[in-house]
Amino acid sequence: MVKCLGGGGKVTKKCMKESKKTWEIAAPAILTAVAQFSIGVMTAAFVGYVGDVEFAAVSIVQNVLEGFVYGVMLGMGSALETLCGQAVGAGKLHMLGIYMQRSCIITGVTALLLTPVYIFVSPILQILRQDKHISDLAGKYSVLVIPQLYAYALNFPVQKFLQSQSKVWVMTIISLMALALHGLLNWVLLTKLQYGLKGAAIAGNISWWFLVVAQTIYVVGGFFPVAWTGFSMLAFKSLTSFVKLSLASAIMLCLELWYYTAVILMVGCLKNPEIAVDAISICMNLQTWALMIALGFNASVSVRVSNELGGGDAKAAKFSVLINIFTSTAIGIFFTAAVASTTTVFPKIFSNQQEVITETSKLGYYLAATIFLNSIQPVLHGVAVGAGWQFFVAIVNIGCYYLLGLPIGALLGYRFKLGAVGIWIGMLIGCLSQTVVLLFIIFRANWRKEALQAEIRMRTWGGQSEPPEEPPEITSEPNGTRRLNT
């Protein structure tokens, strides 16, 4: 990597080539992630000027309920990301449409099972000792946004189908159009017509379904003659092995997102919960916004690693990991500095209440440190998804987040009376420990072994609908790379 930075012939050229491939995926993926996340941020920003309690209610729904559901659906979709990416690398494009349909079946059933959670949000929050008034408003809002649950169920499988083939610019354009539509709807329904939470829910439902329908039309409209050949009953076969990888993916990501959910709930138990929840929700929104940049590199490294492992090129997979980590970290440093230098300014974007602004400013430097770690962490997760390590990373998440981060946060927040600052410090310690562990694991990985495992995974976890084939022959190329001949 030092040679990569300092120049030097073939290595520099190799770095430039890999960087180009990285940005071809990462740039549109970043715009897509920012646009889609901004739908929720825009909702929070408009509702923030309706009232503090309304803002707290929407923030809890977004960060607790939708964060939970988003994690489940994104996790289920990550199984598709592993299989589709490795299938592309191996040249098995005919399986992508089948994989996507299987994933849609699984996420659709999951959405059906999660619907009661949306209905009973209010009593659930009260059981978790959240403020009654906030819980009641959150319960009413959650019922109104149930259509978004089913939009998530279709969104992620379709996106992973496109992403695995590096077809991301159309996703970006559609997402930006959905964001523009959402802004217009919020302005009309909340500012002009003053529909309050009902208007915010209607705007979100319309925007998300516009996005999903537009993406689906692109997939089935004849642009993928090999990867999409129409609806097939094969999608209902071999679901068991697909569910296993989907569950492992969902557990990995849910443990990550539930960690932030737990932080919100812990803050809700502090004194003066409206101010504390508002402050930490503002920081969560900004943190997640910055996280969307890193998620572009998460997508890039996942596609590159899965493609190269599927094609049997272990060295290229490892090299892509280095380039993505370095690039994402460099950008993360910029955003870290930006937040650290505006700790008294950025809270005013979301609230005009002085108490909320003051409380949020106290978290500024801790937020900056979290943004720096989150410029590295998602790339490491992308490597895990590309390589199919979801279950192992889930175990790491349990240790770092739930056995270390949350207990420390509770101790500092409640016992030592540090409030939201103490809880955030605990979260930061959990993120740091997880990042260090994943870096150690990735740089000690046997990438040749992972390339061989990718071929095995496509035959077993992907289902048995592929055309019969002979066992792969392994050959050595002049540069020493071992490649699978499928």
Coordinates of C-alpha atoms in Angstrom, one line a residue:
M1 CA 0.0 0.0 0.0
V2 CA 3.0 2.3 0.6
K3 CA 4.1 1.7 -2.9
C4 CA 0.6 2.5 -4.0
L5 CA 0.8 5.9 -2.3
G6 CA 4.3 6.8 -3.4
G7 CA 4.1 5.8 -7.0
G8 CA 6.3 3.3 -8.8
G9 CA 5.4 1.7 -12.1
K10 CA 3.2 -1.3 -12.3
V11 CA 1.9 -1.0 -8.7
T12 CA 0.8 2.6 -9.3
K13 CA -0.9 1.6 -12.5
K14 CA -2.6 -1.2 -10.7
C15 CA -3.8 1.1 -7.9
M16 CA -5.2 3.6 -10.5
K17 CA -7.0 0.8 -12.3
E18 CA -8.6 -0.6 -9.1
S19 CA -9.5 2.9 -7.9
K20 CA -11.3 3.5 -11.2
K21 CA -13.3 0.3 -10.7
T22 CA -14.0 1.3 -7.1
W23 CA -15.3 4.8 -8.0
E24 CA -17.4 3.4 -10.9
I25 CA -19.4 1.6 -8.3
A26 CA -18.9 3.7 -5.2
A27 CA -19.8 7.1 -6.6
P28 CA -23.4 6.3 -7.8
A29 CA -23.8 4.0 -4.8
I30 CA -23.0 6.9 -2.5
L31 CA -25.5 9.2 -4.2
T32 CA -28.1 6.4 -4.1
A33 CA -27.5 5.8 -0.3
V34 CA -27.5 9.5 0.5
A35 CA -30.7 10.2 -1.5
Q36 CA -32.6 7.3 0.1
F37 CA -31.5 8.1 3.6
S38 CA -32.3 11.8 3.0
I39 CA -35.9 10.8 2.6
G40 CA -36.0 10.1 6.3
V41 CA -33.8 13.0 7.2
M42 CA -36.1 15.4 5.3
T43 CA -39.1 14.0 7.1
A44 CA -37.5 14.6 10.4
A45 CA -36.4 18.1 9.4
F46 CA -40.0 19.1 8.4
V47 CA -41.6 17.5 11.4
G48 CA -39.0 19.2 13.7
Y49 CA -40.7 22.5 13.0
V50 CA -44.1 21.0 13.8
G51 CA -43.2 20.4 17.4
D52 CA -40.6 18.9 19.8
V53 CA -42.9 16.0 20.8
E54 CA -43.8 15.2 17.2
F55 CA -40.1 15.3 16.3
A56 CA -39.2 12.9 19.2
A57 CA -42.0 10.6 18.1
V58 CA -40.9 10.4 14.5
S59 CA -37.3 10.1 15.6
I60 CA -38.1 7.1 17.7
V61 CA -40.1 5.4 14.9
Q62 CA -37.2 6.1 12.4
N63 CA -34.3 5.1 14.7
V64 CA -36.0 2.3 16.7
L65 CA -38.7 0.7 14.6
E66 CA -37.6 1.5 11.0
G67 CA -34.0 1.1 12.0
F68 CA -34.9 -2.4 13.2
V69 CA -36.9 -3.2 10.1
Y70 CA -34.4 -1.6 7.8
G71 CA -31.7 -3.8 9.3
V72 CA -33.7 -7.0 8.8
M73 CA -34.5 -6.2 5.2
L74 CA -31.0 -5.0 4.3
G75 CA -29.6 -8.1 6.0
M76 CA -31.8 -10.4 4.0
G77 CA -30.7 -8.6 0.9
S78 CA -27.1 -9.0 1.7
A79 CA -27.4 -12.8 1.2
L80 CA -28.4 -11.9 -2.4
E81 CA -25.4 -9.6 -2.6
T82 CA -23.0 -12.4 -1.8
L83 CA -24.6 -14.9 -4.2
C84 CA -25.2 -12.6 -7.1
G85 CA -21.8 -11.0 -6.8
Q86 CA -20.0 -14.3 -6.8
A87 CA -22.3 -15.6 -9.6
V88 CA -21.4 -12.6 -11.8
G89 CA -17.7 -13.3 -11.2
A90 CA -18.2 -16.9 -12.2
G91 CA -20.1 -16.0 -15.3
K92 CA -23.4 -17.5 -14.1
L93 CA -25.7 -14.5 -15.0
H94 CA -28.6 -16.8 -15.7
M95 CA -29.0 -17.4 -11.9
L96 CA -29.4 -13.7 -10.9
G97 CA -33.1 -13.4 -11.7
I98 CA -33.8 -16.6 -9.8
Y99 CA -31.8 -15.5 -6.8
M100 CA -33.6 -12.1 -6.8
Q101 CA -37.0 -13.7 -6.9
R102 CA -36.1 -16.0 -4.0
S103 CA -35.0 -13.0 -2.0
C104 CA -38.2 -11.2 -2.7
I105 CA -40.2 -14.1 -1.5
I106 CA -38.2 -14.2 1.8
T107 CA -38.3 -10.5 2.4
G108 CA -42.0 -10.4 1.5
V109 CA -42.9 -13.0 4.1
T110 CA -40.6 -11.3 6.6
A111 CA -42.5 -8.0 6.1
L112 CA -45.8 -9.8 6.8
L113 CA -44.4 -11.2 10.0
L114 CA -43.1 -7.7 11.1
T115 CA -46.4 -5.9 10.4
P116 CA -47.8 -6.5 14.0
V117 CA -44.7 -4.7 15.4
Y118 CA -45.8 -1.5 13.5
I119 CA -49.3 -1.9 14.9
F120 CA -48.2 -2.3 18.6
V121 CA -45.5 0.3 18.7
S122 CA -47.1 2.4 21.4
P123 CA -47.5 -0.4 24.1
I124 CA -44.1 -1.8 23.2
L125 CA -42.4 1.6 23.8
Q126 CA -44.3 2.1 27.1
I127 CA -43.1 -1.3 28.2
L128 CA -39.6 -0.1 27.4
R129 CA -40.3 2.9 29.8
Q130 CA -40.5 5.5 27.1
D131 CA -42.5 8.7 27.6
K132 CA -46.3 8.0 27.3
H133 CA -47.1 11.1 25.1
I134 CA -44.2 10.3 22.7
S135 CA -45.1 6.6 22.6
D136 CA -48.7 7.4 21.7
L137 CA -47.8 9.7 18.9
A138 CA -45.1 7.2 17.7
G139 CA -47.8 4.5 17.7
K140 CA -50.1 6.5 15.5
Y141 CA -47.3 7.4 13.1
S142 CA -46.0 3.9 12.8
V143 CA -49.4 2.5 11.6
L144 CA -49.5 5.2 8.9
V145 CA -46.1 4.2 7.5
I146 CA -46.8 0.4 7.2
P147 CA -46.7 0.7 3.3
Q148 CA -43.1 1.6 3.6
L149 CA -42.4 -1.7 5.2
Y150 CA -43.4 -3.5 2.1
A151 CA -41.5 -1.1 -0.1
Y152 CA -38.3 -2.0 1.9
A153 CA -39.1 -5.7 1.2
L154 CA -38.9 -5.2 -2.6
N155 CA -36.3 -2.4 -2.6
F156 CA -33.3 -4.4 -1.3
P157 CA -33.5 -7.5 -3.5
V158 CA -33.9 -5.4 -6.6
Q159 CA -31.0 -3.1 -5.6
K160 CA -28.7 -6.0 -4.9
F161 CA -29.6 -7.5 -8.3
L162 CA -28.5 -4.3 -10.0
Q163 CA -25.6 -3.6 -7.7
S164 CA -24.0 -7.0 -8.3
Q165 CA -23.8 -6.2 -12.0
S166 CA -22.5 -2.7 -11.4
K167 CA -25.7 -1.2 -12.8
V168 CA -26.0 1.6 -10.2
W169 CA -26.5 4.8 -12.1
V170 CA -30.1 4.1 -12.9
M171 CA -30.7 3.4 -9.2
T172 CA -29.1 6.8 -8.4
I173 CA -31.3 8.7 -10.9
I174 CA -34.4 7.1 -9.6
S175 CA -33.4 7.7 -5.9
L176 CA -32.7 11.4 -6.6
M177 CA -36.1 11.7 -8.3
A178 CA -37.8 10.1 -5.3
L179 CA -36.0 12.5 -3.0
A180 CA -37.1 15.5 -5.0
L181 CA -40.7 14.2 -5.0
H182 CA -40.5 13.7 -1.3
G183 CA -39.4 17.3 -0.7
L184 CA -42.2 18.6 -2.8
L185 CA -44.8 16.4 -1.0
N186 CA -43.5 17.4 2.5
W187 CA -43.7 21.1 1.6
V188 CA -47.2 20.8 0.3
L189 CA -48.6 18.4 3.0
L190 CA -46.7 19.8 6.1
T191 CA -45.9 23.4 5.3
K192 CA -48.9 24.5 3.2
L193 CA -51.7 22.1 4.3
Q194 CA -50.4 21.5 7.8
Y195 CA -51.3 17.8 7.9
G196 CA -48.7 17.1 10.6
L197 CA -47.6 13.5 11.2
K198 CA -50.3 12.2 8.8
G199 CA -48.9 14.3 6.0
A200 CA -45.3 13.2 6.8
A201 CA -46.4 9.5 6.5
I202 CA -48.3 10.1 3.2
A203 CA -45.2 11.8 1.7
G204 CA -42.9 8.9 2.8
N205 CA -45.2 6.2 1.5
I206 CA -45.6 7.8 -1.9
S207 CA -41.9 8.5 -2.3
W208 CA -40.7 5.0 -1.3
W209 CA -43.2 3.3 -3.6
F210 CA -42.3 5.5 -6.5
L211 CA -38.7 4.4 -6.0
V212 CA -39.5 0.7 -5.8
V213 CA -41.9 0.7 -8.8
A214 CA -39.4 2.6 -11.0
Q215 CA -36.5 0.2 -10.2
T216 CA -38.7 -2.8 -10.8
I217 CA -39.8 -1.5 -14.2
Y218 CA -36.1 -1.1 -15.1
V219 CA -35.3 -4.7 -14.1
V220 CA -38.2 -6.4 -15.9
G221 CA -38.2 -4.0 -18.9
G222 CA -35.9 -6.1 -21.1
F223 CA -32.6 -4.4 -20.1
F224 CA -31.2 -7.7 -18.7
P225 CA -32.0 -10.4 -21.2
V226 CA -29.6 -12.9 -19.6
A227 CA -30.0 -12.1 -15.9
W228 CA -33.8 -11.6 -16.1
T229 CA -35.8 -14.1 -18.1
G230 CA -39.1 -13.7 -16.4
F231 CA -40.9 -15.0 -13.3
S232 CA -40.0 -18.7 -12.6
M233 CA -41.2 -21.4 -10.3
L234 CA -37.6 -22.2 -9.7
A235 CA -37.7 -19.3 -7.3
F236 CA -39.7 -21.4 -4.9
K237 CA -37.1 -24.3 -5.0
S238 CA -34.2 -24.7 -2.6
L239 CA -35.4 -21.9 -0.4
T240 CA -34.0 -23.5 2.8
S241 CA -30.3 -23.0 2.0
F242 CA -31.1 -19.4 0.8
V243 CA -33.0 -18.7 4.0
K244 CA -29.9 -19.8 6.0
L245 CA -27.6 -17.3 4.4
S246 CA -30.3 -14.6 4.5
L247 CA -30.8 -15.2 8.3
A248 CA -27.1 -15.0 8.9
S249 CA -26.9 -11.8 6.9
A250 CA -29.9 -10.3 8.7
I251 CA -28.5 -11.3 12.2
M252 CA -25.1 -9.6 11.3
L253 CA -26.7 -6.3 10.3
C254 CA -29.5 -6.3 12.8
L255 CA -27.0 -6.7 15.7
E256 CA -25.3 -3.6 14.3
L257 CA -28.4 -1.5 13.9
W258 CA -30.1 -2.7 17.1
Y259 CA -27.0 -1.4 18.9
Y260 CA -28.0 2.1 17.8
T261 CA -31.6 1.3 18.6
A262 CA -30.6 0.3 22.2
V263 CA -28.8 3.6 22.5
I264 CA -31.9 5.6 21.6
L265 CA -34.0 3.6 24.1
M266 CA -31.4 4.1 26.9
V267 CA -31.5 7.9 26.2
G268 CA -35.3 7.7 26.4
C269 CA -35.0 6.6 30.0
L270 CA -33.0 9.7 31.1
K271 CA -34.5 12.7 32.8
N272 CA -36.1 15.2 30.4
P273 CA -36.3 12.6 27.6
E274 CA -37.7 14.9 24.9
I275 CA -34.5 17.1 24.9
A276 CA -32.2 14.1 25.2
V277 CA -33.9 12.1 22.5
D278 CA -34.0 15.1 20.2
A279 CA -30.3 15.7 20.7
I280 CA -29.1 12.2 20.2
S281 CA -31.5 11.8 17.2
I282 CA -29.9 14.8 15.5
C283 CA -26.5 13.2 16.0
M284 CA -27.7 9.9 14.8
N285 CA -29.2 11.5 11.6
L286 CA -25.9 13.3 10.8
Q287 CA -23.9 10.2 11.6
T288 CA -26.0 8.0 9.4
W289 CA -25.9 10.7 6.7
A290 CA -22.1 10.5 6.7
L291 CA -22.3 6.8 6.9
M292 CA -24.1 6.8 3.5
I293 CA -20.7 7.9 2.0
A294 CA -19.0 4.9 3.5
L295 CA -21.8 2.6 2.4
G296 CA -20.9 3.5 -1.2
F297 CA -17.6 1.9 -0.6
N298 CA -19.4 -0.9 1.3
A299 CA -21.2 -1.6 -2.0
S300 CA -18.0 -1.2 -4.0
V301 CA -15.9 -3.6 -2.0
S302 CA -18.7 -6.1 -1.7
V303 CA -19.2 -6.2 -5.5
R304 CA -15.4 -6.3 -6.2
V305 CA -14.6 -8.9 -3.6
S306 CA -17.6 -11.2 -4.5
N307 CA -16.8 -10.8 -8.2
E308 CA -13.1 -11.6 -7.8
L309 CA -13.7 -14.5 -5.4
G310 CA -16.4 -15.9 -7.8
G311 CA -13.8 -15.7 -10.6
G312 CA -11.2 -17.4 -8.4
D313 CA -8.8 -14.4 -8.2
A314 CA -7.8 -14.1 -4.6
K315 CA -5.1 -11.5 -5.0
A316 CA -7.4 -9.1 -6.8
A317 CA -10.0 -9.5 -4.0
K318 CA -7.4 -8.6 -1.3
F319 CA -6.1 -5.7 -3.3
S320 CA -9.6 -4.3 -3.7
V321 CA -10.0 -4.4 0.0
L322 CA -6.9 -2.2 0.5
I323 CA -8.0 0.4 -2.0
N324 CA -11.5 0.7 -0.7
I325 CA -10.4 1.0 3.0
F326 CA -7.9 3.7 2.1
T327 CA -10.2 5.7 0.0
S328 CA -13.2 5.6 2.4
T329 CA -11.0 6.5 5.4
A330 CA -9.5 9.5 3.6
I331 CA -13.0 10.9 2.9
G332 CA -14.1 10.0 6.5
I333 CA -11.3 12.3 7.8
F334 CA -12.7 15.2 5.9
F335 CA -16.2 14.7 7.3
T336 CA -14.8 14.2 10.8
A337 CA -13.1 17.6 10.6
A338 CA -16.2 19.2 9.2
V339 CA -18.4 18.1 12.2
A340 CA -15.7 18.8 14.8
S341 CA -15.4 22.4 13.6
T342 CA -19.2 23.1 13.5
T343 CA -20.4 21.6 16.8
T344 CA -22.5 24.7 17.6
V345 CA -23.8 25.1 14.1
F346 CA -25.1 21.8 12.8
P347 CA -27.8 21.3 15.5
K348 CA -29.6 24.4 14.1
I349 CA -30.4 22.6 10.9
F350 CA -32.9 20.4 12.8
S351 CA -34.2 22.5 15.7
N352 CA -34.7 26.1 16.8
Q353 CA -35.0 25.2 20.5
Q354 CA -32.0 26.4 22.4
E355 CA -32.1 23.5 24.9
V356 CA -31.9 21.0 22.1
I357 CA -29.1 22.9 20.3
T358 CA -27.0 23.1 23.6
E359 CA -27.5 19.4 24.4
T360 CA -26.6 18.4 20.8
S361 CA -23.5 20.5 20.8
K362 CA -22.1 18.6 23.8
L363 CA -22.1 15.5 21.7
G364 CA -20.3 17.2 18.7
Y365 CA -16.7 15.8 19.3
Y366 CA -17.9 12.3 20.1
L367 CA -20.0 12.4 17.0
A368 CA -17.0 13.4 14.9
A369 CA -15.0 10.4 16.3
T370 CA -17.9 8.1 15.5
I371 CA -18.0 9.4 11.9
F372 CA -14.3 8.6 11.5
L373 CA -14.8 5.0 12.7
N374 CA -17.8 4.7 10.5
S375 CA -15.7 5.6 7.4
I376 CA -13.8 2.3 8.0
Q377 CA -16.4 0.0 9.5
P378 CA -18.9 -0.3 6.6
V379 CA -16.1 -1.2 4.2
L380 CA -15.1 -4.1 6.5
H381 CA -18.7 -5.2 6.5
G382 CA -18.7 -5.1 2.8
V383 CA -15.7 -7.4 2.7
A384 CA -17.6 -9.8 5.1
V385 CA -20.7 -9.8 2.8
G386 CA -18.6 -10.2 -0.4
A387 CA -16.8 -13.2 1.2
G388 CA -19.8 -14.7 2.9
W389 CA -18.6 -14.2 6.6
Q390 CA -21.9 -12.9 7.9
F391 CA -22.4 -15.4 10.7
F392 CA -18.8 -14.9 12.0
V393 CA -19.2 -11.1 12.0
A394 CA -22.5 -11.5 14.0
I395 CA -20.5 -13.1 16.8
V396 CA -18.0 -10.3 16.7
N397 CA -20.9 -7.8 17.0
I398 CA -22.3 -9.5 20.0
G399 CA -19.0 -9.3 21.9
C400 CA -18.0 -5.7 20.9
Y401 CA -21.4 -4.1 21.1
Y402 CA -23.6 -5.9 23.6
L403 CA -20.9 -7.3 26.0
L404 CA -18.7 -4.2 25.9
G405 CA -20.3 -1.0 24.4
L406 CA -23.8 -1.0 25.9
P407 CA -22.7 -1.9 29.5
I408 CA -20.1 0.8 29.5
G409 CA -22.6 3.3 28.1
A410 CA -25.2 2.4 30.8
L411 CA -22.5 2.7 33.5
L412 CA -21.3 6.2 32.3
G413 CA -24.8 7.5 31.4
Y414 CA -26.7 6.4 34.6
R415 CA -24.2 5.6 37.3
F416 CA -21.8 8.4 36.6
K417 CA -24.6 10.9 35.6
L418 CA -23.1 11.7 32.2
G419 CA -26.4 11.3 30.5
A420 CA -26.5 11.2 26.7
V421 CA -22.8 11.9 26.5
G422 CA -21.9 8.8 28.6
I423 CA -24.2 6.6 26.6
W424 CA -22.6 7.8 23.3
I425 CA -19.1 7.2 24.7
G426 CA -20.1 3.6 25.4
M427 CA -21.4 3.3 21.8
L428 CA -18.1 4.7 20.5
I429 CA -16.0 2.2 22.5
G430 CA -18.1 -0.7 21.0
C431 CA -17.6 0.7 17.5
L432 CA -13.8 1.0 18.0
S433 CA -13.4 -2.5 19.4
Q434 CA -15.4 -4.0 16.5
T435 CA -13.4 -2.1 13.9
V436 CA -10.0 -3.3 15.4
V437 CA -11.2 -6.9 15.5
L438 CA -12.5 -6.9 11.9
L439 CA -9.3 -5.3 10.6
F440 CA -7.2 -8.0 12.3
I441 CA -9.4 -10.7 10.8
I442 CA -9.4 -9.3 7.3
F443 CA -5.7 -8.8 7.0
R444 CA -5.0 -12.3 8.3
A445 CA -7.6 -14.0 6.0
N446 CA -6.5 -16.7 3.5
W447 CA -7.9 -15.3 0.3
R448 CA -7.1 -18.3 -1.8
K449 CA -9.2 -20.4 0.5
E450 CA -12.0 -17.9 0.3
A451 CA -11.9 -18.1 -3.5
L452 CA -12.4 -21.9 -3.4
Q453 CA -15.2 -21.5 -0.8
A454 CA -17.0 -19.1 -3.1
E455 CA -17.4 -21.9 -5.7
I456 CA -18.7 -24.3 -3.1
R457 CA -21.2 -21.7 -1.8
M458 CA -22.7 -21.2 -5.2
R459 CA -23.3 -24.9 -5.5
T460 CA -24.8 -25.5 -2.0
W461 CA -26.2 -22.3 -0.4
G462 CA -27.4 -20.9 -3.7
G463 CA -29.7 -23.8 -4.4
Q464 CA -29.8 -26.6 -6.9
S465 CA -31.4 -24.9 -9.9
E466 CA -28.2 -24.4 -11.8
P467 CA -27.5 -26.5 -14.8
P468 CA -25.5 -29.6 -14.0
E469 CA -21.8 -29.0 -14.2
E470 CA -18.6 -31.0 -13.7
P471 CA -16.5 -30.1 -10.6
P472 CA -14.3 -27.0 -11.2
E473 CA -10.8 -27.5 -12.4
I474 CA -8.2 -25.3 -10.7
T475 CA -5.3 -24.0 -12.9
S476 CA -2.4 -21.7 -12.2
E477 CA -1.8 -18.6 -14.3
P478 CA 1.7 -17.2 -15.1
N479 CA 1.4 -14.6 -12.4
G480 CA 0.8 -17.2 -9.7
T481 CA -3.0 -16.7 -9.4
R482 CA -5.0 -19.8 -8.9
R483 CA -8.2 -19.7 -11.0
L484 CA -11.3 -21.9 -11.0
N485 CA -12.3 -23.0 -14.5
T486 CA -16.1 -23.4 -14.4

